[in-house]
PDB file of N, CA and C in Angstrom:
ATOM      1  N   PRO U 839      74.270 131.648  95.937  1.00 64.00           N
ATOM      2  CA  PRO U 839      74.056 130.371  96.625  1.00 64.00           C
ATOM      3  C   PRO U 839      74.864 130.306  97.916  1.00 64.00           C
ATOM      4  N   MET U 840      74.337 129.539  98.859  1.00 71.00           N
ATOM      5  CA  MET U 840      74.981 129.393 100.162  1.00 71.00           C
ATOM      6  C   MET U 840      76.152 128.415 100.072  1.00 71.00           C
ATOM      7  N   ASP U 841      77.200 128.707 100.799  1.00 81.00           N
ATOM      8  CA  ASP U 841      78.371 127.846 100.871  1.00 81.00           C
ATOM      9  C   ASP U 841      77.968 126.469 101.397  1.00 81.00           C
ATOM     10  N   ALA U 842      78.428 125.405 100.767  1.00 82.00           N
ATOM     11  CA  ALA U 842      78.068 124.032 101.153  1.00 82.00           C
ATOM     12  C   ALA U 842      78.491 123.715 102.584  1.00 82.00           C
ATOM     13  N   ALA U 843      79.602 124.243 103.041  1.00 83.00           N
ATOM     14  CA  ALA U 843      80.067 123.985 104.409  1.00 83.00           C
ATOM     15  C   ALA U 843      79.100 124.569 105.436  1.00 83.00           C
ATOM     16  N   ILE U 844      78.508 125.700 105.105  1.00 82.00           N
ATOM     17  CA  ILE U 844      77.538 126.325 106.009  1.00 82.00           C
ATOM     18  C   ILE U 844      76.200 125.598 105.931  1.00 82.00           C
ATOM     19  N   SER U 845      75.707 125.359 104.730  1.00 78.00           N
ATOM     20  CA  SER U 845      74.392 124.742 104.586  1.00 78.00           C
ATOM     21  C   SER U 845      74.337 123.334 105.171  1.00 78.00           C
ATOM     22  N   SER U 846      75.446 122.634 105.212  1.00 81.00           N
ATOM     23  CA  SER U 846      75.451 121.280 105.785  1.00 81.00           C
ATOM     24  C   SER U 846      75.256 121.297 107.296  1.00 81.00           C
ATOM     25  N   ARG U 847      75.472 122.440 107.941  1.00 81.00           N
ATOM     26  CA  ARG U 847      75.318 122.553 109.398  1.00 81.00           C
ATOM     27  C   ARG U 847      73.961 123.090 109.822  1.00 81.00           C
ATOM     28  N   LEU U 848      73.158 123.532 108.886  1.00 79.00           N
ATOM     29  CA  LEU U 848      71.852 124.099 109.223  1.00 79.00           C
ATOM     30  C   LEU U 848      70.822 122.996 109.438  1.00 79.00           C
ATOM     31  N   PRO U 849      69.860 123.217 110.344  1.00 78.00           N
ATOM     32  CA  PRO U 849      68.810 122.211 110.543  1.00 78.00           C
ATOM     33  C   PRO U 849      67.877 122.155 109.339  1.00 78.00           C
ATOM     34  N   ALA U 850      67.239 121.034 109.175  1.00 79.00           N
ATOM     35  CA  ALA U 850      66.279 120.868 108.081  1.00 79.00           C
ATOM     36  C   ALA U 850      64.947 121.508 108.477  1.00 79.00           C
ATOM     37  N   LEU U 851      64.307 122.182 107.548  1.00 79.00           N
ATOM     38  CA  LEU U 851      62.970 122.728 107.765  1.00 79.00           C
ATOM     39  C   LEU U 851      61.979 121.592 107.555  1.00 79.00           C
ATOM     40  N   LEU U 852      61.274 121.206 108.611  1.00 80.00           N
ATOM     41  CA  LEU U 852      60.358 120.078 108.536  1.00 80.00           C
ATOM     42  C   LEU U 852      58.971 120.482 108.058  1.00 80.00           C
ATOM     43  N   GLN U 853      58.524 121.667 108.468  1.00 80.00           N
ATOM     44  CA  GLN U 853      57.180 122.084 108.108  1.00 80.00           C
ATOM     45  C   GLN U 853      57.060 123.591 108.289  1.00 80.00           C
ATOM     46  N   ALA U 854      56.267 124.217 107.443  1.00 80.00           N
ATOM     47  CA  ALA U 854      55.971 125.640 107.578  1.00 80.00           C
ATOM     48  C   ALA U 854      54.542 125.851 107.111  1.00 80.00           C
ATOM     49  N   GLY U 855      53.853 126.788 107.735  1.00 81.00           N
ATOM     50  CA  GLY U 855      52.490 127.040 107.317  1.00 81.00           C
ATOM     51  C   GLY U 855      51.822 128.091 108.169  1.00 81.00           C
ATOM     52  N   LEU U 856      50.566 128.342 107.868  1.00 80.00           N
ATOM     53  CA  LEU U 856      49.737 129.287 108.603  1.00 80.00           C
ATOM     54  C   LEU U 856      48.779 128.490 109.480  1.00 80.00           C
ATOM     55  N   PHE U 857      48.687 128.860 110.748  1.00 77.00           N
ATOM     56  CA  PHE U 857      47.803 128.163 111.686  1.00 77.00           C
ATOM     57  C   PHE U 857      46.744 129.139 112.167  1.00 77.00           C
ATOM     58  N   ASP U 858      45.488 128.749 112.075  1.00 78.00           N
ATOM     59  CA  ASP U 858      44.366 129.566 112.553  1.00 78.00           C
ATOM     60  C   ASP U 858      43.562 128.715 113.531  1.00 78.00           C
ATOM     61  N   SER U 859      43.608 129.064 114.807  1.00 75.00           N
ATOM     62  CA  SER U 859      42.925 128.265 115.830  1.00 75.00           C
ATOM     63  C   SER U 859      41.409 128.252 115.653  1.00 75.00           C
ATOM     64  N   ARG U 860      40.868 129.263 114.962  1.00 75.00           N
ATOM     65  CA  ARG U 860      39.419 129.286 114.738  1.00 75.00           C
ATOM     66  C   ARG U 860      38.973 128.135 113.847  1.00 75.00           C
ATOM     67  N   ILE U 861      39.881 127.624 113.048  1.00 78.00           N
ATOM     68  CA  ILE U 861      39.579 126.490 112.182  1.00 78.00           C
ATOM     69  C   ILE U 861      39.867 125.177 112.912  1.00 78.00           C
ATOM     70  N   LYS U 862      41.062 125.060 113.452  1.00 75.00           N
ATOM     71  CA  LYS U 862      41.496 123.810 114.103  1.00 75.00           C
ATOM     72  C   LYS U 862      40.724 123.522 115.389  1.00 75.00           C
ATOM     73  N   PHE U 863      40.452 124.567 116.186  1.00 74.00           N
ATOM     74  CA  PHE U 863      39.801 124.394 117.489  1.00 74.00           C
ATOM     75  C   PHE U 863      38.531 125.232 117.572  1.00 74.00           C
ATOM     76  N   ALA U 864      37.665 125.122 116.582  1.00 76.00           N
ATOM     77  CA  ALA U 864      36.430 125.914 116.533  1.00 76.00           C
ATOM     78  C   ALA U 864      35.621 125.731 117.816  1.00 76.00           C
ATOM     79  N   GLY U 865      35.279 126.841 118.455  1.00 77.00           N
ATOM     80  CA  GLY U 865      34.458 126.813 119.660  1.00 77.00           C
ATOM     81  C   GLY U 865      35.216 126.531 120.945  1.00 77.00           C
ATOM     82  N   GLN U 866      36.498 126.238 120.877  1.00 75.00           N
ATOM     83  CA  GLN U 866      37.279 125.973 122.084  1.00 75.00           C
ATOM     84  C   GLN U 866      38.011 127.235 122.518  1.00 75.00           C
ATOM     85  N   ARG U 867      38.139 127.396 123.807  1.00 78.00           N
ATOM     86  CA  ARG U 867      38.859 128.547 124.349  1.00 78.00           C
ATOM     87  C   ARG U 867      40.299 128.206 124.709  1.00 78.00           C
ATOM     88  N   ALA U 868      40.585 126.934 124.946  1.00 80.00           N
ATOM     89  CA  ALA U 868      41.926 126.521 125.348  1.00 80.00           C
ATOM     90  C   ALA U 868      42.340 125.263 124.586  1.00 80.00           C
ATOM     91  N   THR U 869      43.625 125.137 124.371  1.00 81.00           N
ATOM     92  CA  THR U 869      44.135 123.919 123.744  1.00 81.00           C
ATOM     93  C   THR U 869      44.636 122.967 124.824  1.00 81.00           C
ATOM     94  N   VAL U 870      44.612 121.705 124.502  1.00 82.00           N
ATOM     95  CA  VAL U 870      45.151 120.692 125.410  1.00 82.00           C
ATOM     96  C   VAL U 870      46.669 120.814 125.371  1.00 82.00           C
ATOM     97  N   GLY U 871      47.295 120.679 126.528  1.00 87.00           N
ATOM     98  CA  GLY U 871      48.750 120.759 126.588  1.00 87.00           C
ATOM     99  C   GLY U 871      49.407 119.685 125.744  1.00 87.00           C
ATOM    100  N   ARG U 872      50.568 120.007 125.229  1.00 89.00           N
ATOM    101  CA  ARG U 872      51.327 119.039 124.442  1.00 89.00           C
ATOM    102  C   ARG U 872      52.807 119.244 124.691  1.00 89.00           C
ATOM    103  N   VAL U 873      53.578 118.252 124.355  1.00 95.00           N
ATOM    104  CA  VAL U 873      55.030 118.321 124.510  1.00 95.00           C
ATOM    105  C   VAL U 873      55.642 118.431 123.117  1.00 95.00           C
ATOM    106  N   MET U 874      56.513 119.404 122.938  1.00 92.00           N
ATOM    107  CA  MET U 874      57.159 119.627 121.641  1.00 92.00           C
ATOM    108  C   MET U 874      58.064 118.453 121.294  1.00 92.00           C
ATOM    109  N   THR U 875      57.997 118.019 120.047  1.00 90.00           N
ATOM    110  CA  THR U 875      58.869 116.945 119.577  1.00 90.00           C
ATOM    111  C   THR U 875      60.013 117.490 118.731  1.00 90.00           C
ATOM    112  N   GLN U 876      59.917 118.778 118.364  1.00 88.00           N
ATOM    113  CA  GLN U 876      60.958 119.447 117.589  1.00 88.00           C
ATOM    114  C   GLN U 876      60.925 120.924 117.936  1.00 88.00           C
ATOM    115  N   TYR U 877      61.888 121.674 117.475  1.00 88.00           N
ATOM    116  CA  TYR U 877      61.854 123.117 117.694  1.00 88.00           C
ATOM    117  C   TYR U 877      60.670 123.707 116.945  1.00 88.00           C
ATOM    118  N   GLU U 878      59.982 124.659 117.574  1.00 86.00           N
ATOM    119  CA  GLU U 878      58.875 125.360 116.927  1.00 86.00           C
ATOM    120  C   GLU U 878      59.083 126.858 117.073  1.00 86.00           C
ATOM    121  N   LEU U 879      58.914 127.554 115.984  1.00 87.00           N
ATOM    122  CA  LEU U 879      58.928 129.015 115.958  1.00 87.00           C
ATOM    123  C   LEU U 879      57.540 129.459 115.551  1.00 87.00           C
ATOM    124  N   GLU U 880      56.947 130.331 116.335  1.00 87.00           N
ATOM    125  CA  GLU U 880      55.610 130.845 116.033  1.00 87.00           C
ATOM    126  C   GLU U 880      55.649 132.368 116.053  1.00 87.00           C
ATOM    127  N   LEU U 881      55.210 132.969 114.977  1.00 87.00           N
ATOM    128  CA  LEU U 881      55.114 134.420 114.872  1.00 87.00           C
ATOM    129  C   LEU U 881      53.628 134.754 114.876  1.00 87.00           C
ATOM    130  N   TYR U 882      53.170 135.435 115.918  1.00 86.00           N
ATOM    131  CA  TYR U 882      51.740 135.722 116.086  1.00 86.00           C
ATOM    132  C   TYR U 882      51.344 136.960 115.299  1.00 86.00           C
ATOM    133  N   LEU U 883      50.229 136.842 114.589  1.00 85.00           N
ATOM    134  CA  LEU U 883      49.755 137.909 113.710  1.00 85.00           C
ATOM    135  C   LEU U 883      48.598 138.698 114.306  1.00 85.00           C
ATOM    136  N   GLU U 884      48.048 138.231 115.427  1.00 84.00           N
ATOM    137  CA  GLU U 884      46.927 138.907 116.082  1.00 84.00           C
ATOM    138  C   GLU U 884      47.175 138.972 117.587  1.00 84.00           C
ATOM    139  N   GLU U 885      46.439 139.824 118.258  1.00 87.00           N
ATOM    140  CA  GLU U 885      46.497 139.994 119.708  1.00 87.00           C
ATOM    141  C   GLU U 885      45.457 139.109 120.381  1.00 87.00           C
ATOM    142  N   GLY U 886      45.688 138.786 121.632  1.00 84.00           N
ATOM    143  CA  GLY U 886      44.670 138.136 122.446  1.00 84.00           C
ATOM    144  C   GLY U 886      45.077 136.799 122.999  1.00 84.00           C
ATOM    145  N   GLY U 887      44.679 136.558 124.237  1.00 86.00           N
ATOM    146  CA  GLY U 887      44.958 135.282 124.881  1.00 86.00           C
ATOM    147  C   GLY U 887      46.381 135.189 125.391  1.00 86.00           C
ATOM    148  N   ALA U 888      46.793 133.971 125.639  1.00 90.00           N
ATOM    149  CA  ALA U 888      48.138 133.731 126.159  1.00 90.00           C
ATOM    150  C   ALA U 888      48.579 132.335 125.762  1.00 90.00           C
ATOM    151  N   VAL U 889      49.874 132.179 125.666  1.00 89.00           N
ATOM    152  CA  VAL U 889      50.457 130.864 125.439  1.00 89.00           C
ATOM    153  C   VAL U 889      51.302 130.536 126.669  1.00 89.00           C
ATOM    154  N   PHE U 890      51.284 129.284 127.056  1.00 90.00           N
ATOM    155  CA  PHE U 890      52.051 128.819 128.206  1.00 90.00           C
ATOM    156  C   PHE U 890      53.113 127.840 127.729  1.00 90.00           C
ATOM    157  N   VAL U 891      54.360 128.122 128.072  1.00 92.00           N
ATOM    158  CA  VAL U 891      55.461 127.221 127.754  1.00 92.00           C
ATOM    159  C   VAL U 891      56.186 126.933 129.056  1.00 92.00           C
ATOM    160  N   GLN U 892      56.249 125.657 129.409  1.00 93.00           N
ATOM    161  CA  GLN U 892      56.880 125.232 130.668  1.00 93.00           C
ATOM    162  C   GLN U 892      56.272 125.964 131.864  1.00 93.00           C
ATOM    163  N   GLY U 893      54.965 126.217 131.802  1.00 91.00           N
ATOM    164  CA  GLY U 893      54.258 126.858 132.905  1.00 91.00           C
ATOM    165  C   GLY U 893      54.365 128.369 132.955  1.00 91.00           C
ATOM    166  N   LYS U 894      55.174 128.967 132.093  1.00 94.00           N
ATOM    167  CA  LYS U 894      55.311 130.427 132.063  1.00 94.00           C
ATOM    168  C   LYS U 894      54.324 131.005 131.051  1.00 94.00           C
ATOM    169  N   ARG U 895      53.615 132.048 131.476  1.00 93.00           N
ATOM    170  CA  ARG U 895      52.573 132.684 130.646  1.00 93.00           C
ATOM    171  C   ARG U 895      53.178 133.790 129.797  1.00 93.00           C
ATOM    172  N   TYR U 896      52.867 133.753 128.498  1.00 91.00           N
ATOM    173  CA  TYR U 896      53.291 134.793 127.571  1.00 91.00           C
ATOM    174  C   TYR U 896      52.039 135.380 126.913  1.00 91.00           C
ATOM    175  N   PRO U 897      51.721 136.649 127.172  1.00 92.00           N
ATOM    176  CA  PRO U 897      50.563 137.259 126.513  1.00 92.00           C
ATOM    177  C   PRO U 897      50.793 137.297 124.998  1.00 92.00           C
ATOM    178  N   ILE U 898      49.767 136.936 124.250  1.00 89.00           N
ATOM    179  CA  ILE U 898      49.898 136.935 122.791  1.00 89.00           C
ATOM    180  C   ILE U 898      49.677 138.345 122.276  1.00 89.00           C
ATOM    181  N   ARG U 899      50.705 138.847 121.610  1.00 90.00           N
ATOM    182  CA  ARG U 899      50.673 140.168 121.005  1.00 90.00           C
ATOM    183  C   ARG U 899      51.116 140.040 119.553  1.00 90.00           C
ATOM    184  N   ARG U 900      50.566 140.881 118.720  1.00 89.00           N
ATOM    185  CA  ARG U 900      50.986 140.875 117.321  1.00 89.00           C
ATOM    186  C   ARG U 900      52.492 141.110 117.254  1.00 89.00           C
ATOM    187  N   GLY U 901      53.192 140.256 116.514  1.00 90.00           N
ATOM    188  CA  GLY U 901      54.638 140.379 116.384  1.00 90.00           C
ATOM    189  C   GLY U 901      55.426 139.524 117.362  1.00 90.00           C
ATOM    190  N   LEU U 902      54.751 138.879 118.332  1.00 90.00           N
ATOM    191  CA  LEU U 902      55.449 138.000 119.273  1.00 90.00           C
ATOM    192  C   LEU U 902      56.050 136.832 118.507  1.00 90.00           C
ATOM    193  N   LEU U 903      57.326 136.585 118.706  1.00 91.00           N
ATOM    194  CA  LEU U 903      57.997 135.421 118.136  1.00 91.00           C
ATOM    195  C   LEU U 903      58.320 134.492 119.283  1.00 91.00           C
ATOM    196  N   LEU U 904      57.733 133.324 119.262  1.00 89.00           N
ATOM    197  CA  LEU U 904      57.900 132.349 120.337  1.00 89.00           C
ATOM    198  C   LEU U 904      58.703 131.173 119.810  1.00 89.00           C
ATOM    199  N   CYS U 905      59.696 130.749 120.575  1.00 89.00           N
ATOM    200  CA  CYS U 905      60.494 129.579 120.224  1.00 89.00           C
ATOM    201  C   CYS U 905      60.354 128.564 121.350  1.00 89.00           C
ATOM    202  N   ALA U 906      59.945 127.358 120.993  1.00 90.00           N
ATOM    203  CA  ALA U 906      59.838 126.281 121.979  1.00 90.00           C
ATOM    204  C   ALA U 906      60.747 125.143 121.533  1.00 90.00           C
ATOM    205  N   LYS U 907      61.497 124.587 122.459  1.00 92.00           N
ATOM    206  CA  LYS U 907      62.431 123.523 122.090  1.00 92.00           C
ATOM    207  C   LYS U 907      61.849 122.146 122.387  1.00 92.00           C
ATOM    208  N   PRO U 908      62.422 121.114 121.816  1.00 93.00           N
ATOM    209  CA  PRO U 908      61.927 119.761 122.065  1.00 93.00           C
ATOM    210  C   PRO U 908      61.879 119.452 123.563  1.00 93.00           C
ATOM    211  N   GLY U 909      60.797 118.827 123.975  1.00 96.00           N
ATOM    212  CA  GLY U 909      60.613 118.479 125.386  1.00 96.00           C
ATOM    213  C   GLY U 909      59.832 119.505 126.175  1.00 96.00           C
ATOM    214  N   ALA U 910      59.645 120.709 125.624  1.00 95.00           N
ATOM    215  CA  ALA U 910      58.908 121.761 126.325  1.00 95.00           C
ATOM    216  C   ALA U 910      57.408 121.476 126.264  1.00 95.00           C
ATOM    217  N   ALA U 911      56.721 121.701 127.375  1.00 94.00           N
ATOM    218  CA  ALA U 911      55.264 121.551 127.435  1.00 94.00           C
ATOM    219  C   ALA U 911      54.629 122.887 127.099  1.00 94.00           C
ATOM    220  N   ALA U 912      53.570 122.856 126.265  1.00 90.00           N
ATOM    221  CA  ALA U 912      52.935 124.109 125.843  1.00 90.00           C
ATOM    222  C   ALA U 912      51.428 123.935 125.702  1.00 90.00           C
ATOM    223  N   SER U 913      50.697 125.036 125.927  1.00 88.00           N
ATOM    224  CA  SER U 913      49.254 125.110 125.688  1.00 88.00           C
ATOM    225  C   SER U 913      48.914 126.578 125.518  1.00 88.00           C
ATOM    226  N   CYS U 914      47.669 126.856 125.120  1.00 84.00           N
ATOM    227  CA  CYS U 914      47.284 128.261 124.988  1.00 84.00           C
ATOM    228  C   CYS U 914      45.818 128.458 125.313  1.00 84.00           C
ATOM    229  N   ILE U 915      45.491 129.695 125.696  1.00 83.00           N
ATOM    230  CA  ILE U 915      44.108 130.124 125.894  1.00 83.00           C
ATOM    231  C   ILE U 915      43.919 131.369 125.041  1.00 83.00           C
ATOM    232  N   SER U 916      42.788 131.425 124.368  1.00 72.00           N
ATOM    233  CA  SER U 916      42.563 132.578 123.509  1.00 72.00           C
ATOM    234  C   SER U 916      41.206 132.497 122.853  1.00 72.00           C
ATOM    235  N   GLY U 917      40.821 133.618 122.256  1.00 55.00           N
ATOM    236  CA  GLY U 917      39.631 133.618 121.427  1.00 55.00           C
ATOM    237  C   GLY U 917      39.984 133.145 120.031  1.00 55.00           C
ATOM    238  N   ALA U 918      41.099 133.581 119.521  1.00 57.00           N
ATOM    239  CA  ALA U 918      41.571 133.167 118.199  1.00 57.00           C
ATOM    240  C   ALA U 918      43.060 133.428 118.095  1.00 57.00           C
ATOM    241  N   ILE U 919      43.752 132.502 117.510  1.00 63.00           N
ATOM    242  CA  ILE U 919      45.192 132.663 117.307  1.00 63.00           C
ATOM    243  C   ILE U 919      45.490 132.430 115.834  1.00 63.00           C
ATOM    244  N   ILE U 920      46.168 133.356 115.242  1.00 62.00           N
ATOM    245  CA  ILE U 920      46.691 133.153 113.901  1.00 62.00           C
ATOM    246  C   ILE U 920      48.199 133.355 113.994  1.00 62.00           C
ATOM    247  N   CYS U 921      48.936 132.347 113.560  1.00 64.00           N
ATOM    248  CA  CYS U 921      50.390 132.462 113.589  1.00 64.00           C
ATOM    249  C   CYS U 921      50.990 131.720 112.408  1.00 64.00           C
ATOM    250  N   ILE U 922      52.250 132.071 112.135  1.00 56.00           N
ATOM    251  CA  ILE U 922      52.992 131.369 111.084  1.00 56.00           C
ATOM    252  C   ILE U 922      54.255 130.810 111.693  1.00 56.00           C
TER     253      ILE U 922
END
């Protein structure tokens, strides 16, 4: 078990899951921009397209780990995105 002094300083996990853009945005090539309300970590499982964070383009590659902090603006273009 983790030491209570350490665990009390860790952030709470609010949500975790698998995201597939082919389901959420069927037929769309781009997502509408949004502003992060919390930290987001995305691990991409497939290649293709790009994600934009604060106007900077990041090509989506399998294994890309993206971290966006609260207040950051983000959107993406792609054929399909699967990430966790």
